[in-house]
Amino acid sequence: MHYLEAIFRVLVVGLIFGAGLPAVFAGALVAYSQGAGGVDDSGTAITPNPVLKGLGLLLFTVVGAIVLLAILWITKDVIAHHTGVKIFAPLGLK
């Protein structure tokens, strides 16, 4: 049963980061483009929406931070070996 639980956890995390992160990025693209304003197909001017534009930028920042943290997590042992800096040690993570 322990193996099934571990497989299930890996599956859930894979779905969250494998499908969830690109979905958040797509939401950021939609929010930012809707907030930018412009001209629609009929030639009517659409006023910019700063709230949607800000939401898009916030979501882009979240996605970028998650990607950066993931890269640091993957390379934490190499960084510690070459520099002696343990990046996640202040958080109690090894």
PDB file of C-alpha atoms in Angstrom:
ATOM      1  CA  MET A   1       0.000   0.000   0.000  1.00  0.00           C
ATOM      2  CA  HIS A   2       2.955   2.302   0.644  1.00  0.00           C
ATOM      3  CA  TYR A   3       3.963   2.128  -3.040  1.00  0.00           C
ATOM      4  CA  LEU A   4       0.483   2.997  -4.236  1.00  0.00           C
ATOM      5  CA  GLU A   5       0.386   6.012  -1.973  1.00  0.00           C
ATOM      6  CA  ALA A   6       3.775   7.185  -3.261  1.00  0.00           C
ATOM      7  CA  ILE A   7       2.691   6.697  -6.871  1.00  0.00           C
ATOM      8  CA  PHE A   8      -0.500   8.631  -6.186  1.00  0.00           C
ATOM      9  CA  ARG A   9       1.448  11.529  -4.661  1.00  0.00           C
ATOM     10  CA  VAL A  10       3.790  11.680  -7.645  1.00  0.00           C
ATOM     11  CA  LEU A  11       0.785  11.615  -9.971  1.00  0.00           C
ATOM     12  CA  VAL A  12      -0.932  14.486  -8.139  1.00  0.00           C
ATOM     13  CA  VAL A  13       2.206  16.643  -8.060  1.00  0.00           C
ATOM     14  CA  GLY A  14       2.823  15.865 -11.725  1.00  0.00           C
ATOM     15  CA  LEU A  15      -0.690  16.941 -12.615  1.00  0.00           C
ATOM     16  CA  ILE A  16      -0.424  20.134 -10.577  1.00  0.00           C
ATOM     17  CA  PHE A  17       2.889  21.226 -12.070  1.00  0.00           C
ATOM     18  CA  GLY A  18       2.467  19.491 -15.401  1.00  0.00           C
ATOM     19  CA  ALA A  19      -0.964  20.896 -16.212  1.00  0.00           C
ATOM     20  CA  GLY A  20      -1.580  23.466 -13.504  1.00  0.00           C
ATOM     21  CA  LEU A  21       1.407  25.706 -14.124  1.00  0.00           C
ATOM     22  CA  PRO A  22       0.796  26.006 -17.878  1.00  0.00           C
ATOM     23  CA  ALA A  23      -2.872  26.710 -17.109  1.00  0.00           C
ATOM     24  CA  VAL A  24      -1.867  29.563 -14.784  1.00  0.00           C
ATOM     25  CA  PHE A  25       0.461  30.878 -17.511  1.00  0.00           C
ATOM     26  CA  ALA A  26      -2.379  30.712 -20.043  1.00  0.00           C
ATOM     27  CA  GLY A  27      -4.630  32.570 -17.608  1.00  0.00           C
ATOM     28  CA  ALA A  28      -1.936  35.216 -17.265  1.00  0.00           C
ATOM     29  CA  LEU A  29      -1.785  35.602 -21.037  1.00  0.00           C
ATOM     30  CA  VAL A  30      -5.551  35.988 -21.276  1.00  0.00           C
ATOM     31  CA  ALA A  31      -5.755  38.460 -18.388  1.00  0.00           C
ATOM     32  CA  TYR A  32      -2.872  40.558 -19.683  1.00  0.00           C
ATOM     33  CA  SER A  33      -4.181  40.660 -23.255  1.00  0.00           C
ATOM     34  CA  GLN A  34      -7.732  41.497 -22.106  1.00  0.00           C
ATOM     35  CA  GLY A  35      -6.350  44.243 -19.894  1.00  0.00           C
ATOM     36  CA  ALA A  36      -4.238  45.783 -22.630  1.00  0.00           C
ATOM     37  CA  GLY A  37      -7.198  47.134 -24.579  1.00  0.00           C
ATOM     38  CA  GLY A  38      -7.001  47.682 -28.327  1.00  0.00           C
ATOM     39  CA  VAL A  39      -9.460  47.390 -31.187  1.00  0.00           C
ATOM     40  CA  ASP A  40     -11.950  44.538 -31.666  1.00  0.00           C
ATOM     41  CA  ASP A  41     -13.069  42.989 -34.970  1.00  0.00           C
ATOM     42  CA  SER A  42     -15.766  45.607 -35.591  1.00  0.00           C
ATOM     43  CA  GLY A  43     -13.288  48.473 -35.187  1.00  0.00           C
ATOM     44  CA  THR A  44     -14.538  49.549 -31.769  1.00  0.00           C
ATOM     45  CA  ALA A  45     -11.846  50.760 -29.382  1.00  0.00           C
ATOM     46  CA  ILE A  46     -11.546  48.769 -26.154  1.00  0.00           C
ATOM     47  CA  THR A  47     -10.283  50.716 -23.168  1.00  0.00           C
ATOM     48  CA  PRO A  48      -7.424  49.187 -21.177  1.00  0.00           C
ATOM     49  CA  ASN A  49      -8.301  47.497 -17.898  1.00  0.00           C
ATOM     50  CA  PRO A  50      -5.455  48.030 -15.413  1.00  0.00           C
ATOM     51  CA  VAL A  51      -6.853  45.450 -12.974  1.00  0.00           C
ATOM     52  CA  LEU A  52      -6.698  42.639 -15.549  1.00  0.00           C
ATOM     53  CA  LYS A  53      -3.306  43.792 -16.738  1.00  0.00           C
ATOM     54  CA  GLY A  54      -2.029  43.781 -13.147  1.00  0.00           C
ATOM     55  CA  LEU A  55      -3.519  40.331 -12.557  1.00  0.00           C
ATOM     56  CA  GLY A  56      -1.748  39.071 -15.647  1.00  0.00           C
ATOM     57  CA  LEU A  57       1.565  40.489 -14.452  1.00  0.00           C
ATOM     58  CA  LEU A  58       1.031  38.990 -10.991  1.00  0.00           C
ATOM     59  CA  LEU A  59       0.357  35.554 -12.492  1.00  0.00           C
ATOM     60  CA  PHE A  60       3.453  35.849 -14.716  1.00  0.00           C
ATOM     61  CA  THR A  61       5.476  36.660 -11.600  1.00  0.00           C
ATOM     62  CA  VAL A  62       4.074  33.637  -9.752  1.00  0.00           C
ATOM     63  CA  VAL A  63       4.899  31.299 -12.650  1.00  0.00           C
ATOM     64  CA  GLY A  64       8.402  32.751 -12.945  1.00  0.00           C
ATOM     65  CA  ALA A  65       9.026  32.375  -9.208  1.00  0.00           C
ATOM     66  CA  ILE A  66       7.871  28.742  -9.255  1.00  0.00           C
ATOM     67  CA  VAL A  67      10.147  27.955 -12.204  1.00  0.00           C
ATOM     68  CA  LEU A  68      13.093  29.674 -10.506  1.00  0.00           C
ATOM     69  CA  LEU A  69      12.489  27.828  -7.224  1.00  0.00           C
ATOM     70  CA  ALA A  70      12.206  24.521  -9.084  1.00  0.00           C
ATOM     71  CA  ILE A  71      15.544  25.099 -10.821  1.00  0.00           C
ATOM     72  CA  LEU A  72      17.170  26.036  -7.512  1.00  0.00           C
ATOM     73  CA  TRP A  73      15.680  22.941  -5.854  1.00  0.00           C
ATOM     74  CA  ILE A  74      17.017  20.670  -8.583  1.00  0.00           C
ATOM     75  CA  THR A  75      20.492  22.212  -8.453  1.00  0.00           C
ATOM     76  CA  LYS A  76      20.702  22.791  -4.683  1.00  0.00           C
ATOM     77  CA  ASP A  77      23.281  20.043  -4.109  1.00  0.00           C
ATOM     78  CA  VAL A  78      25.555  21.263  -6.902  1.00  0.00           C
ATOM     79  CA  ILE A  79      25.314  24.842  -5.622  1.00  0.00           C
ATOM     80  CA  ALA A  80      26.111  23.696  -2.084  1.00  0.00           C
ATOM     81  CA  HIS A  81      29.048  21.628  -3.305  1.00  0.00           C
ATOM     82  CA  HIS A  82      30.660  24.424  -5.308  1.00  0.00           C
ATOM     83  CA  THR A  83      29.842  27.441  -3.138  1.00  0.00           C
ATOM     84  CA  GLY A  84      29.078  26.027   0.299  1.00  0.00           C
ATOM     85  CA  VAL A  85      25.731  27.866   0.281  1.00  0.00           C
ATOM     86  CA  LYS A  86      22.751  25.758   1.296  1.00  0.00           C
ATOM     87  CA  ILE A  87      19.873  27.653  -0.282  1.00  0.00           C
ATOM     88  CA  PHE A  88      16.948  25.972   1.434  1.00  0.00           C
ATOM     89  CA  ALA A  89      18.612  25.401   4.836  1.00  0.00           C
ATOM     90  CA  PRO A  90      17.000  28.478   6.480  1.00  0.00           C
ATOM     91  CA  LEU A  91      13.606  26.945   5.655  1.00  0.00           C
ATOM     92  CA  GLY A  92      14.535  23.669   7.335  1.00  0.00           C
ATOM     93  CA  LEU A  93      14.625  21.797   4.011  1.00  0.00           C
ATOM     94  CA  LYS A  94      17.544  19.615   3.039  1.00  0.00           C
TER      95      LYS A  94
END
